[in-house]
Amino acid sequence: MNNDSLPEQKIPFYAGENDSDMSRVCLSPDVVKAIGLTEETIKNATWWHNNECLNLTALPGFTAAGDLSSSTLKLTVPQAYLEYRTQNWDPPSLWDNGVPGIFFDYNLLANITRSFKMGNNKYNVTANGTCLFSSNYICSHVEFIEDADKLSMK
């Protein structure tokens, strides 16, 4: 699409509704989402083939050409129909919340210092760590630091 590649997927072609000798590409709602059309373009779009395929003729300048020899579909989409995107950034419509997970990292350090001449012993225990929990809706972060009797939470 506009000289950028999209992931490989199956795209059906169907006979035209008014001309059975002419085949038309069927861009499903999932494919349309991957293209990154603006919400306004999708809202104003019309669909055909039982509302499964985007009607390209209703979007001036939007063209699709299949190439059977290379099994590719070349799309030309006017910039006005597309969300902002660059090569290293996806538009917000393609974002998701990831997968639920939990991450726990900790460090425990204990020291004993003995002074044979003075007869003193010094004990020091330090613990610190972080815990991160995320679900599709919540991401929380707890950090703990303990040094002897001091405890703080962020």
CSV table of C-alpha atoms in Angstrom, one decimal:
chain,number,residue,atom,x,y,z
A,1,MET,CA,0.0,0.0,0.0
A,2,ASN,CA,1.6,3.3,-1.1
A,3,ASN,CA,4.9,1.4,-1.5
A,4,ASP,CA,4.7,-0.1,2.1
A,5,SER,CA,4.1,-3.8,2.6
A,6,LEU,CA,1.5,-5.2,4.9
A,7,PRO,CA,1.5,-8.7,6.4
A,8,GLU,CA,0.5,-11.5,4.1
A,9,GLN,CA,-3.2,-12.5,4.2
A,10,LYS,CA,-5.9,-14.0,2.1
A,11,ILE,CA,-7.9,-11.4,0.1
A,12,PRO,CA,-10.8,-12.8,-1.9
A,13,PHE,CA,-12.1,-11.5,-5.2
A,14,TYR,CA,-15.7,-11.8,-6.2
A,15,ALA,CA,-17.7,-11.2,-9.4
A,16,GLY,CA,-19.0,-7.7,-9.6
A,17,GLU,CA,-22.6,-7.1,-8.6
A,18,ASN,CA,-23.5,-5.4,-11.9
A,19,ASP,CA,-20.9,-7.0,-14.2
A,20,SER,CA,-20.2,-10.7,-13.6
A,21,ASP,CA,-17.2,-10.6,-16.1
A,22,MET,CA,-15.4,-8.2,-13.8
A,23,SER,CA,-13.9,-9.3,-10.5
A,24,ARG,CA,-13.7,-7.0,-7.5
A,25,VAL,CA,-11.4,-7.2,-4.5
A,26,CYS,CA,-13.0,-7.8,-1.1
A,27,LEU,CA,-11.3,-5.8,1.6
A,28,SER,CA,-12.8,-7.1,4.9
A,29,PRO,CA,-13.2,-4.9,8.0
A,30,ASP,CA,-10.0,-6.6,9.4
A,31,VAL,CA,-8.0,-5.6,6.3
A,32,VAL,CA,-9.4,-2.1,6.4
A,33,LYS,CA,-8.3,-1.8,10.0
A,34,ALA,CA,-4.8,-2.9,9.1
A,35,ILE,CA,-4.7,-0.3,6.3
A,36,GLY,CA,-5.2,2.4,8.9
A,37,LEU,CA,-8.1,4.4,7.5
A,38,THR,CA,-9.3,7.3,9.5
A,39,GLU,CA,-12.5,6.8,11.6
A,40,GLU,CA,-14.3,9.4,9.4
A,41,THR,CA,-13.4,7.4,6.3
A,42,ILE,CA,-14.7,4.2,7.8
A,43,LYS,CA,-17.8,5.8,9.1
A,44,ASN,CA,-18.6,7.2,5.6
A,45,ALA,CA,-17.7,4.0,3.8
A,46,THR,CA,-20.2,1.7,2.1
A,47,TRP,CA,-19.9,-2.1,2.0
A,48,TRP,CA,-21.0,-4.7,-0.5
A,49,HIS,CA,-21.2,-8.6,-0.6
A,50,ASN,CA,-23.4,-8.8,2.5
A,51,ASN,CA,-21.5,-6.0,4.2
A,52,GLU,CA,-18.3,-8.0,4.1
A,53,CYS,CA,-16.3,-5.9,1.6
A,54,LEU,CA,-15.4,-2.3,1.4
A,55,ASN,CA,-16.9,-0.5,-1.6
A,56,LEU,CA,-13.8,1.1,-3.2
A,57,THR,CA,-15.9,3.0,-5.8
A,58,ALA,CA,-17.4,5.1,-3.0
A,59,LEU,CA,-13.9,6.4,-2.1
A,60,PRO,CA,-12.4,8.5,-5.0
A,61,GLY,CA,-8.8,7.8,-5.6
A,62,PHE,CA,-8.7,4.5,-3.7
A,63,THR,CA,-7.7,1.8,-6.1
A,64,ALA,CA,-6.8,-1.9,-5.9
A,65,ALA,CA,-5.0,-4.0,-8.5
A,66,GLY,CA,-4.3,-7.7,-8.1
A,67,ASP,CA,-1.2,-9.2,-9.6
A,68,LEU,CA,-1.6,-13.0,-10.0
A,69,SER,CA,1.9,-13.6,-11.1
A,70,SER,CA,3.4,-12.3,-7.9
A,71,SER,CA,0.3,-13.0,-5.7
A,72,THR,CA,0.2,-9.4,-4.6
A,73,LEU,CA,-2.5,-6.7,-4.2
A,74,LYS,CA,-1.4,-3.2,-4.9
A,75,LEU,CA,-3.5,-0.5,-3.1
A,76,THR,CA,-3.3,3.2,-3.8
A,77,VAL,CA,-4.9,5.1,-0.9
A,78,PRO,CA,-5.2,8.9,-0.9
A,79,GLN,CA,-3.4,10.4,2.2
A,80,ALA,CA,-6.6,12.1,3.3
A,81,TYR,CA,-8.1,8.7,4.0
A,82,LEU,CA,-5.2,7.5,6.2
A,83,GLU,CA,-4.3,8.0,9.8
A,84,TYR,CA,-0.8,9.4,10.4
A,85,ARG,CA,1.8,6.7,10.3
A,86,THR,CA,5.5,6.4,9.7
A,87,GLN,CA,7.7,3.3,9.0
A,88,ASN,CA,8.5,2.9,12.7
A,89,TRP,CA,5.2,3.8,14.3
A,90,ASP,CA,1.6,2.4,14.1
A,91,PRO,CA,-1.5,4.6,14.3
A,92,PRO,CA,-3.5,4.3,17.5
A,93,SER,CA,-6.3,2.3,15.8
A,94,LEU,CA,-3.8,-0.6,15.5
A,95,TRP,CA,-2.7,-0.5,19.2
A,96,ASP,CA,-3.8,-3.0,21.7
A,97,ASN,CA,-3.3,-3.5,25.4
A,98,GLY,CA,-1.0,-6.4,25.1
A,99,VAL,CA,-1.3,-9.6,27.1
A,100,PRO,CA,-1.8,-9.9,30.8
A,101,GLY,CA,1.4,-10.5,32.7
A,102,ILE,CA,3.3,-10.1,35.9
A,103,PHE,CA,6.9,-9.2,36.5
A,104,PHE,CA,8.7,-9.5,39.8
A,105,ASP,CA,12.3,-8.5,40.3
A,106,TYR,CA,14.1,-8.4,43.7
A,107,ASN,CA,17.5,-8.2,45.3
A,108,LEU,CA,18.4,-9.2,48.8
A,109,LEU,CA,21.8,-8.4,50.3
A,110,ALA,CA,22.9,-9.3,53.8
A,111,ASN,CA,26.2,-8.2,55.4
A,112,ILE,CA,27.9,-9.2,58.6
A,113,THR,CA,30.9,-7.2,59.7
A,114,ARG,CA,33.0,-8.4,62.6
A,115,SER,CA,35.7,-6.5,64.3
A,116,PHE,CA,37.9,-8.8,66.3
A,117,LYS,CA,39.9,-6.1,68.0
A,118,MET,CA,36.9,-4.1,69.1
A,119,GLY,CA,34.6,-7.1,69.7
A,120,ASN,CA,31.8,-5.5,67.7
A,121,ASN,CA,29.5,-7.1,65.2
A,122,LYS,CA,27.4,-5.1,62.7
A,123,TYR,CA,24.5,-6.7,60.8
A,124,ASN,CA,23.0,-5.0,57.7
A,125,VAL,CA,20.2,-6.4,55.6
A,126,THR,CA,19.0,-4.6,52.4
A,127,ALA,CA,16.2,-5.7,50.1
A,128,ASN,CA,14.8,-3.9,47.1
A,129,GLY,CA,12.6,-4.9,44.2
A,130,THR,CA,9.8,-4.1,41.9
A,131,CYS,CA,6.6,-5.8,40.9
A,132,LEU,CA,4.7,-5.0,37.8
A,133,PHE,CA,1.2,-6.4,37.0
A,134,SER,CA,-0.7,-5.7,33.8
A,135,SER,CA,-4.0,-6.8,32.4
A,136,ASN,CA,-5.9,-5.6,29.5
A,137,TYR,CA,-7.3,-2.8,31.6
A,138,ILE,CA,-4.9,-2.2,34.6
A,139,CYS,CA,-1.2,-1.7,34.9
A,140,SER,CA,0.1,-1.2,38.4
A,141,HIS,CA,3.6,-0.8,39.7
A,142,VAL,CA,4.8,-1.4,43.3
A,143,GLU,CA,8.4,-0.7,44.3
A,144,PHE,CA,9.7,-1.6,47.7
A,145,ILE,CA,13.0,-0.7,49.3
A,146,GLU,CA,14.0,-1.9,52.8
A,147,ASP,CA,17.2,-1.1,54.7
A,148,ALA,CA,17.1,-2.4,58.2
A,149,ASP,CA,13.9,-0.8,59.7
A,150,LYS,CA,13.2,1.7,56.9
A,151,LEU,CA,10.4,0.9,54.4
A,152,SER,CA,9.1,3.0,51.6
A,153,MET,CA,6.5,2.3,48.9
A,154,LYS,CA,6.1,4.2,45.7
